[in-house]
Coordinates of C-alpha atoms in Angstrom, one line a residue:
M1228 CA 0.0 0.0 0.0
K1229 CA 1.2 3.5 -0.8
L1230 CA 2.1 5.6 2.2
F1231 CA 0.6 8.6 0.7
V1232 CA -2.3 9.2 -1.7
S1233 CA -3.2 12.4 -3.4
S1234 CA -6.5 13.9 -2.6
S1235 CA -9.0 16.1 -4.3
L1236 CA -10.9 16.7 -1.1
S1237 CA -13.0 19.8 -0.4
R1238 CA -11.1 22.1 1.9
R1239 CA -13.4 25.0 2.5
A1240 CA -14.2 24.1 6.1
Y1241 CA -10.5 23.7 7.1
S1242 CA -9.5 26.8 5.2
S1243 CA -12.0 28.6 7.3
L1244 CA -10.5 27.1 10.5
Q1245 CA -7.0 28.2 9.5
K1246 CA -8.3 31.8 8.9
T1247 CA -9.9 31.7 12.3
Q1248 CA -6.6 30.7 13.9
I1249 CA -4.8 33.5 12.3
R1250 CA -7.4 36.0 13.3
T1251 CA -7.4 34.7 16.9
R1252 CA -3.7 35.0 17.3
S1253 CA -3.6 38.6 16.3
W1254 CA -6.7 39.6 18.2
R1255 CA -5.6 38.2 21.5
K1256 CA -2.5 40.4 21.9
S1257 CA -3.4 43.5 23.9
P1258 CA -1.8 46.1 26.2
T1259 CA -3.5 44.3 29.1
F1260 CA -1.8 41.1 28.1
E1261 CA 1.5 42.8 27.9
S1262 CA 1.0 44.4 31.4
I1263 CA 0.1 41.0 33.0
Y1264 CA 2.9 39.2 31.3
R1265 CA 5.5 41.7 32.3
S1266 CA 4.4 41.4 35.9
I1267 CA 5.4 37.7 36.0
A1268 CA 7.9 37.3 33.2
H1269 CA 10.9 38.0 35.4
L1270 CA 10.0 35.1 37.7
G1271 CA 12.0 32.5 35.8
D1272 CA 12.5 30.1 38.7
P1273 CA 9.6 27.5 38.5
N1274 CA 9.8 27.1 42.3
V1275 CA 8.8 30.7 42.8
S1276 CA 5.0 31.1 42.5
V1277 CA 3.6 33.7 40.2
V1278 CA 0.3 34.0 42.2
P1279 CA 1.6 36.8 44.6
A1280 CA 2.6 38.8 41.5
L1281 CA -0.8 38.3 40.0
D1282 CA -2.6 39.3 43.2
E1283 CA -0.4 42.4 43.5
W1284 CA -1.2 43.3 39.9
V1285 CA -4.9 43.2 40.7
R1286 CA -4.4 45.1 44.0
K1287 CA -3.0 48.0 42.0
G1288 CA -6.4 48.4 40.3
N1289 CA -5.7 46.4 37.2
S1290 CA -8.2 44.1 35.6
A1291 CA -8.1 41.6 32.8
N1292 CA -10.5 39.7 30.7
K1293 CA -10.3 35.9 30.4
W1294 CA -8.8 36.1 26.9
D1295 CA -5.8 38.0 28.1
L1296 CA -5.1 35.5 30.8
Q1297 CA -5.5 32.6 28.3
R1298 CA -2.9 34.3 26.1
V1299 CA -0.5 34.6 29.1
I1300 CA -0.9 30.8 29.7
T1301 CA -0.2 30.1 26.1
E1302 CA 2.9 32.4 26.1
L1303 CA 4.2 30.7 29.3
M1304 CA 3.7 27.3 27.6
T1305 CA 5.6 28.5 24.6
F1306 CA 8.7 29.0 26.8
K1307 CA 8.1 25.7 28.6
R1308 CA 7.1 27.4 31.9
F1309 CA 4.5 24.8 32.6
R1310 CA 4.3 25.2 36.3
H1311 CA 3.7 28.9 36.1
A1312 CA 1.1 28.3 33.3
L1313 CA -0.8 25.9 35.5
E1314 CA -0.7 28.4 38.4
V1315 CA -2.2 31.1 36.2
S1316 CA -4.9 28.6 35.0
L1317 CA -5.8 27.7 38.6
W1318 CA -5.7 31.4 39.7
M1319 CA -8.3 32.2 37.0
S1320 CA -10.8 29.7 38.3
N1321 CA -10.1 30.0 42.0
E1322 CA -12.6 32.1 43.9
K1323 CA -14.7 32.0 40.8
R1324 CA -12.8 34.9 39.2
Y1325 CA -13.7 33.7 35.7
P1326 CA -16.0 31.0 34.4
I1327 CA -14.0 28.0 33.3
S1328 CA -14.5 27.1 29.6
P1329 CA -13.9 23.8 27.8
F1330 CA -10.8 25.5 26.4
D1331 CA -9.5 26.2 29.9
I1332 CA -10.1 22.6 31.0
A1333 CA -8.4 21.3 27.9
V1334 CA -5.3 23.3 28.4
R1335 CA -5.2 22.4 32.1
L1336 CA -5.2 18.7 31.2
K1337 CA -2.0 19.2 29.2
L1338 CA -0.5 21.3 32.0
I1339 CA -1.2 18.6 34.6
L1340 CA 0.5 16.1 32.4
K1341 CA 3.5 18.4 31.9
N1342 CA 3.8 19.1 35.7
F1343 CA 2.8 15.7 37.1
S1344 CA 1.8 12.5 35.3
I1345 CA -0.7 10.9 33.0
E1346 CA -2.4 9.3 36.0
Q1347 CA -3.1 12.7 37.5
T1348 CA -4.3 13.9 34.1
E1349 CA -6.7 11.0 33.9
S1350 CA -7.9 11.7 37.5
Y1351 CA -8.7 15.3 36.6
F1352 CA -10.5 14.2 33.4
S1353 CA -12.6 11.7 35.4
K1354 CA -14.0 14.5 37.5
I1355 CA -15.2 16.5 34.5
P1356 CA -19.0 16.1 34.1
E1357 CA -20.0 14.2 31.0
H1358 CA -22.0 17.1 29.6
V1359 CA -18.9 19.3 29.8
R1360 CA -16.7 16.9 27.8
T1361 CA -16.6 18.8 24.5
Y1362 CA -14.4 18.5 21.4
Q1363 CA -11.6 20.4 23.0
I1364 CA -11.4 18.2 26.1
Y1365 CA -11.3 14.9 24.2
L1366 CA -8.7 16.3 21.9
A1367 CA -6.6 17.4 24.9
L1368 CA -6.9 13.9 26.4
L1369 CA -5.9 12.3 23.1
N1370 CA -2.9 14.7 23.0
C1371 CA -1.9 13.6 26.5
Y1372 CA -2.1 9.9 25.6
T1373 CA -0.1 10.4 22.4
I1374 CA 2.7 12.3 24.3
S1375 CA 2.8 9.5 26.9
K1376 CA 2.7 6.8 24.2
Y1377 CA -0.4 5.2 25.6
V1378 CA -1.5 3.6 22.3
D1379 CA -4.5 1.6 23.5
K1380 CA -6.0 4.6 25.4
A1381 CA -5.2 7.0 22.6
E1382 CA -7.0 4.7 20.1
S1383 CA -10.0 4.4 22.5
I1384 CA -10.3 8.2 22.7
L1385 CA -10.0 8.6 18.9
Q1386 CA -12.8 6.0 18.5
K1387 CA -14.9 8.0 21.1
A1388 CA -14.3 11.1 19.1
R1389 CA -15.5 9.3 15.9
D1390 CA -18.6 8.1 17.7
L1391 CA -19.4 11.7 18.9
G1392 CA -18.7 13.1 15.4
Y1393 CA -15.7 15.1 16.6
A1394 CA -13.0 13.5 14.5
D1395 CA -13.7 15.5 11.4
K1396 CA -10.4 17.5 11.3
P1397 CA -6.9 16.4 10.5
I1398 CA -5.4 17.2 13.9
W1399 CA -7.1 14.0 15.4
Y1400 CA -5.4 11.9 12.8
N1401 CA -2.1 13.8 12.9
L1402 CA -1.7 13.2 16.6
M1403 CA -2.3 9.5 16.2
M1404 CA -0.2 9.2 13.1
N1405 CA 2.7 11.0 14.8
L1406 CA 2.4 8.4 17.6
Y1407 CA 2.5 5.5 15.2
C1408 CA 5.4 7.1 13.4
R1409 CA 7.4 7.5 16.6
L1410 CA 6.7 3.8 17.4
G1411 CA 7.5 2.6 13.9
N1412 CA 4.0 1.3 13.2
R1413 CA 3.7 2.2 9.5
E1414 CA 0.7 -0.1 8.9
K1415 CA -1.5 1.8 11.3
L1416 CA -0.4 5.1 9.8
H1417 CA -1.5 3.8 6.4
E1418 CA -4.9 2.9 7.8
L1419 CA -5.5 6.4 9.2
L1420 CA -4.4 8.1 5.9
A1421 CA -6.9 5.9 4.1
E1422 CA -9.6 6.7 6.6
M1423 CA -9.0 10.4 6.1
E1424 CA -9.3 10.0 2.3
L1425 CA -12.5 7.9 2.7
K1426 CA -14.1 10.5 5.0
G1427 CA -13.1 13.5 3.0
I1428 CA -10.8 14.9 5.7
C1429 CA -8.2 17.1 4.1
Y1430 CA -4.5 16.8 4.7
D1431 CA -2.6 19.7 6.2
E1432 CA 1.1 20.5 6.6
F1433 CA 1.3 18.4 9.7
T1434 CA -0.1 15.4 7.9
Y1435 CA 2.6 15.8 5.3
S1436 CA 5.3 16.2 8.0
V1437 CA 4.3 12.9 9.6
C1438 CA 4.4 11.2 6.2
L1439 CA 7.8 12.6 5.5
S1440 CA 9.1 11.4 8.8
A1441 CA 7.6 8.0 8.4
C1442 CA 9.3 7.7 4.9
A1443 CA 12.6 8.8 6.3
A1444 CA 12.4 6.3 9.2
A1445 CA 11.7 3.5 6.6
S1446 CA 14.5 4.8 4.3
D1447 CA 11.8 5.1 1.6
A1448 CA 13.3 7.6 -0.9
E1449 CA 10.5 7.1 -3.4
G1450 CA 7.9 7.8 -0.7
M1451 CA 9.7 11.0 0.3
E1452 CA 9.7 12.2 -3.3
R1453 CA 6.0 11.4 -3.7
V1454 CA 5.0 13.2 -0.5
V1455 CA 7.0 16.3 -1.4
R1456 CA 5.5 16.3 -4.9
V1457 CA 1.9 16.0 -3.8
M1458 CA 2.5 18.5 -0.9
E1459 CA 3.9 21.2 -3.3
S1460 CA 1.1 20.7 -5.8
D1461 CA -1.6 21.1 -3.2
P1462 CA -3.2 24.5 -3.8
E1463 CA -4.8 24.6 -0.3
V1464 CA -1.7 24.0 1.8
V1465 CA 0.9 26.7 2.4
V1466 CA 4.1 24.7 2.9
H1467 CA 5.6 26.0 6.2
W1468 CA 9.4 26.1 6.5
R1469 CA 9.2 23.6 9.4
T1470 CA 7.7 21.0 7.0
L1471 CA 10.5 21.7 4.5
V1472 CA 13.1 21.3 7.3
T1473 CA 11.5 17.9 8.1
A1474 CA 11.9 17.0 4.4
A1475 CA 15.5 18.0 4.3
Q1476 CA 16.3 16.1 7.5
G1477 CA 14.5 13.1 6.1
Y1478 CA 16.5 13.1 2.9
L1479 CA 19.8 13.4 4.8
R1480 CA 18.7 10.6 7.0
I1481 CA 18.3 8.2 4.0
G1482 CA 21.4 9.5 2.3
S1483 CA 19.7 11.5 -0.5
T1484 CA 22.0 14.5 -0.2
D1485 CA 21.2 16.1 -3.6
E1486 CA 17.5 16.0 -2.8
A1487 CA 18.1 17.6 0.6
V1488 CA 20.1 20.4 -1.0
E1489 CA 17.2 21.1 -3.4
V1490 CA 14.9 21.5 -0.4
L1491 CA 17.5 23.7 1.3
K1492 CA 17.4 26.0 -1.7
K1493 CA 13.7 26.4 -1.2
L1494 CA 14.2 27.1 2.4
E1495 CA 16.6 29.9 1.6
K1496 CA 13.9 31.6 -0.4
Q1497 CA 11.7 31.7 2.8
L1498 CA 14.4 33.5 4.8
K1499 CA 13.3 37.0 3.6
T1500 CA 9.7 36.6 4.7
C1501 CA 10.0 34.2 7.6
S1502 CA 8.9 35.7 11.0
Q1503 CA 11.3 33.3 12.8
K1504 CA 14.2 34.2 10.5
Y1505 CA 17.0 33.3 13.0
V1506 CA 15.5 30.0 13.8
L1507 CA 15.2 29.1 10.1
L1508 CA 18.7 30.4 9.5
A1509 CA 20.1 28.2 12.2
F1510 CA 18.4 25.1 10.7
I1511 CA 19.7 25.9 7.2
L1512 CA 23.3 26.3 8.5
N1513 CA 23.0 23.0 10.5
L1514 CA 21.5 21.1 7.5
Y1515 CA 24.2 22.3 5.1
A1516 CA 26.8 21.1 7.6
E1517 CA 25.0 17.7 7.9
A1518 CA 25.0 17.5 4.1
G1519 CA 28.8 18.1 4.1
K1520 CA 28.4 21.3 2.1
K1521 CA 31.0 23.6 3.6
E1522 CA 31.0 26.1 0.8
E1523 CA 27.3 26.5 1.0
L1524 CA 27.6 26.9 4.7
Y1525 CA 29.9 29.8 4.3
R1526 CA 27.9 31.3 1.5
I1527 CA 24.8 31.4 3.7
W1528 CA 26.8 32.8 6.6
M1529 CA 28.3 35.6 4.5
A1530 CA 24.9 36.5 3.1
S1531 CA 23.4 36.7 6.6
K1532 CA 26.0 39.1 8.0
D1533 CA 24.5 42.2 6.5
K1534 CA 22.1 42.2 9.5
K1535 CA 22.5 41.6 13.2
V1536 CA 23.1 38.0 14.0
V1537 CA 21.9 36.7 17.4
N1538 CA 24.0 34.5 19.7
K1539 CA 22.1 31.3 18.9
V1540 CA 22.9 31.6 15.3
Y1541 CA 26.6 32.1 16.2
I1542 CA 26.3 28.9 18.3
C1543 CA 24.8 27.0 15.4
M1544 CA 27.6 28.2 13.0
M1545 CA 30.3 27.2 15.5
R1546 CA 28.7 23.8 15.9
S1547 CA 28.5 23.4 12.1
L1548 CA 32.1 24.3 11.6
M1549 CA 33.1 21.8 14.2
K1550 CA 31.7 19.0 12.1
F1551 CA 34.4 19.9 9.5
N1552 CA 37.0 20.3 12.2
D1553 CA 37.5 23.8 10.8
I1554 CA 39.3 25.4 13.7
N1555 CA 40.6 28.4 11.7
G1556 CA 37.0 29.1 10.6
M1557 CA 35.8 28.8 14.2
E1558 CA 38.4 31.3 15.4
K1559 CA 37.3 33.8 12.8
I1560 CA 33.6 33.4 13.6
F1561 CA 34.4 33.7 17.3
E1562 CA 36.4 36.9 16.7
E1563 CA 33.4 38.3 14.8
W1564 CA 31.1 37.4 17.6
E1565 CA 33.5 38.8 20.2
S1566 CA 33.8 42.2 18.4
G1567 CA 30.1 42.8 18.6
A1568 CA 29.0 41.0 21.8
S1569 CA 27.7 42.9 24.8
L1570 CA 27.0 39.7 26.8
F1571 CA 29.7 37.1 26.6
D1572 CA 27.9 33.8 26.3
F1573 CA 30.1 30.8 27.0
R1574 CA 27.9 28.6 24.8
V1575 CA 29.6 30.3 21.8
A1576 CA 33.1 29.9 23.3
N1577 CA 32.5 26.3 24.3
F1578 CA 32.8 25.0 20.7
L1579 CA 36.2 26.5 20.2
I1580 CA 37.3 25.4 23.7
D1581 CA 36.1 21.8 22.8
A1582 CA 38.0 22.0 19.5
Y1583 CA 41.2 23.1 21.3
C1584 CA 40.9 20.4 24.0
T1585 CA 40.2 17.7 21.4
G1586 CA 43.2 18.8 19.4
G1587 CA 45.5 18.8 22.4
C1588 CA 45.8 22.6 22.6
V1589 CA 44.6 22.8 26.3
E1590 CA 46.7 25.9 26.9
K1591 CA 44.7 27.8 24.2
A1592 CA 41.5 26.6 25.8
E1593 CA 42.7 27.9 29.2
A1594 CA 43.6 31.3 27.6
L1595 CA 40.2 31.5 25.9
I1596 CA 38.4 30.8 29.1
D1597 CA 40.4 33.5 31.0
K1598 CA 39.7 35.9 28.2
V1599 CA 35.9 35.4 28.2
V1600 CA 35.8 35.5 32.0
S1601 CA 37.6 38.8 32.0
K1602 CA 34.8 40.2 29.8
G1603 CA 32.1 39.1 32.2
G1604 CA 31.3 35.6 30.9
R1605 CA 30.6 32.7 33.3
P1606 CA 32.0 29.3 32.5
L1607 CA 29.4 26.5 32.2
V1608 CA 29.6 23.0 33.4
L1609 CA 30.4 21.9 29.9
T1610 CA 33.3 24.3 29.8
W1611 CA 35.0 22.5 32.6
C1612 CA 34.1 19.1 31.2
H1613 CA 35.9 20.0 27.9
L1614 CA 38.9 21.3 29.9
A1615 CA 39.0 18.2 32.1
G1616 CA 38.8 15.9 29.1
G1617 CA 41.7 17.8 27.4
Y1618 CA 43.9 17.5 30.5
V1619 CA 43.1 13.8 31.0
K1620 CA 44.1 13.2 27.3
K1621 CA 47.5 14.8 28.1
N1622 CA 47.7 12.8 31.4
Q1623 CA 47.7 16.0 33.4
I1624 CA 45.6 14.5 36.2
A1625 CA 45.9 17.2 38.8
E1626 CA 44.7 19.9 36.3
A1627 CA 41.9 17.6 35.2
M1628 CA 40.8 17.2 38.8
R1629 CA 40.9 21.0 39.3
S1630 CA 38.6 21.5 36.3
L1631 CA 36.2 18.8 37.5
R1632 CA 35.9 20.5 40.9
K1633 CA 35.0 23.7 39.2
G1634 CA 32.4 21.9 37.0
I1635 CA 30.9 20.3 40.1
A1636 CA 30.6 23.7 41.8
A1637 CA 29.0 25.2 38.7
C1638 CA 26.5 22.3 38.2
P1639 CA 22.9 23.5 38.9
S1640 CA 20.5 21.3 40.9
K1641 CA 18.4 20.3 37.8
F1642 CA 21.5 18.4 36.5
M1643 CA 21.9 16.3 39.7
S1644 CA 22.6 13.1 37.7
K1645 CA 25.3 14.8 35.7
K1646 CA 26.7 16.3 38.9
Q1647 CA 27.0 12.8 40.4
A1648 CA 28.7 11.6 37.2
L1649 CA 31.3 14.4 37.6
I1650 CA 31.9 13.4 41.2
T1651 CA 32.4 9.8 40.1
C1652 CA 34.9 11.1 37.5
L1653 CA 36.8 12.9 40.2
E1654 CA 36.8 9.8 42.4
Y1655 CA 38.2 7.8 39.5
L1656 CA 41.0 10.2 39.0
Q1657 CA 41.7 10.4 42.7
S1658 CA 42.2 6.6 42.9
N1659 CA 44.7 6.9 40.1
E1660 CA 43.6 3.5 38.9
C1661 CA 40.6 4.3 36.7
V1662 CA 41.9 7.0 34.4
E1663 CA 40.6 5.4 31.3
E1664 CA 37.1 5.0 32.9
A1665 CA 37.2 8.7 33.9
Q1666 CA 38.1 9.7 30.3
E1667 CA 35.1 7.7 28.9
L1668 CA 32.7 9.2 31.5
I1669 CA 33.9 12.7 30.8
M1670 CA 33.4 12.2 27.0
S1671 CA 29.9 10.8 27.7
L1672 CA 29.1 13.9 29.8
R1673 CA 30.3 16.2 27.1
T1674 CA 28.1 14.5 24.6
R1675 CA 25.1 14.6 26.9
F1676 CA 25.5 18.3 27.6
I1677 CA 26.0 19.2 23.9
S1678 CA 22.9 17.2 22.9
E1679 CA 20.6 18.9 25.4
P1680 CA 17.3 20.0 23.6
S1681 CA 17.3 23.6 22.4
A1682 CA 15.4 25.8 20.1
F1683 CA 17.6 24.9 17.2
N1684 CA 17.9 21.1 17.5
E1685 CA 14.4 20.0 18.1
L1686 CA 12.6 18.5 15.1
P1687 CA 10.3 21.4 14.0
G1688 CA 7.9 19.7 11.7
V1689 CA 6.5 16.7 13.6
R1690 CA 5.9 17.7 17.1
E1691 CA 4.1 15.7 19.9
D1692 CA 1.1 18.0 19.9
Q1693 CA 1.0 19.8 16.6
D1694 CA -0.6 23.3 17.0
F1695 CA -2.8 21.9 19.7
E1696 CA -3.5 25.2 21.6
E1697 CA -4.2 27.1 18.4
V1698 CA -6.9 24.6 17.2
L1699 CA -8.4 24.8 20.7
V1700 CA -8.4 28.6 20.7
S1701 CA -10.2 28.7 17.3
E1702 CA -12.8 26.2 18.5
D1703 CA -13.3 28.2 21.7
E1704 CA -13.8 31.4 19.8
D1705 CA -16.4 29.7 17.6
V1706 CA -18.3 28.5 20.7
N1707 CA -18.3 31.9 22.3
D1708 CA -19.4 33.7 19.2

């Protein structure tokens, strides 16, 4: 069976939904939202409650409608501040400040999952009266089950949605297909695509993204080409850059470098109009490096220098050059960054420090650390891991132990397991009998810290929850109209 079939489905209803989403996003930003958000934005520590700040904001004579607070919750979720988002959600409904809507309940289900567990999410759902369980709430529960990889329960909720007549939009199928894709169950993915075709449910960009990822996972080059061809010929789907990134990543995964480069050329054209230009630029740089196209990497970099480049793009460029072991290039990029930097971010310096330590130039790494510190930079745990690894490689054990102690001191509480690993490394070196084991553990730690999720290395096209909140918002607006 083909993974993907072209469709001549009517798309009027879904086009209307997309327009509603766009209208909702612009409508919901307001001066009141900005005022509320500013009052809590500085509270970055998740262990510090935002409730006192909200209460103080109200005591000053301010007032907000429910839509502004919902926007605050969505904004907090965007920045993964799930505990604070849940606090705002509960604050809204406590003391009956605002009537709770199906949208509020749906978002709260996801926040409970993010903060606690699927069991507590189910417990909250079980207390929702049957007559209140609307489209949004079942969709939220399905989302929670797919994130948690609870296949049987997710399938049960999708069937319930079918029975209630809710499963008439692609997001229901996208969530399930993404789960099947993550689990490698291509047969089930086929079945849902066929069901969408049979029921006249149109494909959207997320449907295409799931199909692209499934083809890449199965090393199906022909399938990839078929999906891209149908997607680009679909007059009702605006191909988002995230979907093209998914395609390029998929081609590289199966070794189709030429096809990946073709997609990258299309991505370059979107740079001028993209609202997330720096995110897209970082992906393009990274993908050209993955493709082994050093000349293209430098071409894109030179073309982007006519405007201000943010730190995260410098980080991506340094990472990309490291794949080519281009230390001279890294030094030049670092000098460019240094000449215009006002805040000295060790994440940029760390790549050059790593390259120096790997190449046996530990003295250069030490000098670079001292230089950035003198300009106000604060070394990260990874900085000291690189340095310790470099010293162990040169059998300078005392210096390696000194670096490890600094790394342990710099390690935040949220990295407790990594802190313990650093302590174990130190113990290995102190025993003077397990130097090889210490070296392996340090290398493992360096890899783990480098691969921490960030805005520029998460897969953008196929996400666990698609644009879940946006679909809920549009549905909530329809209900309240």
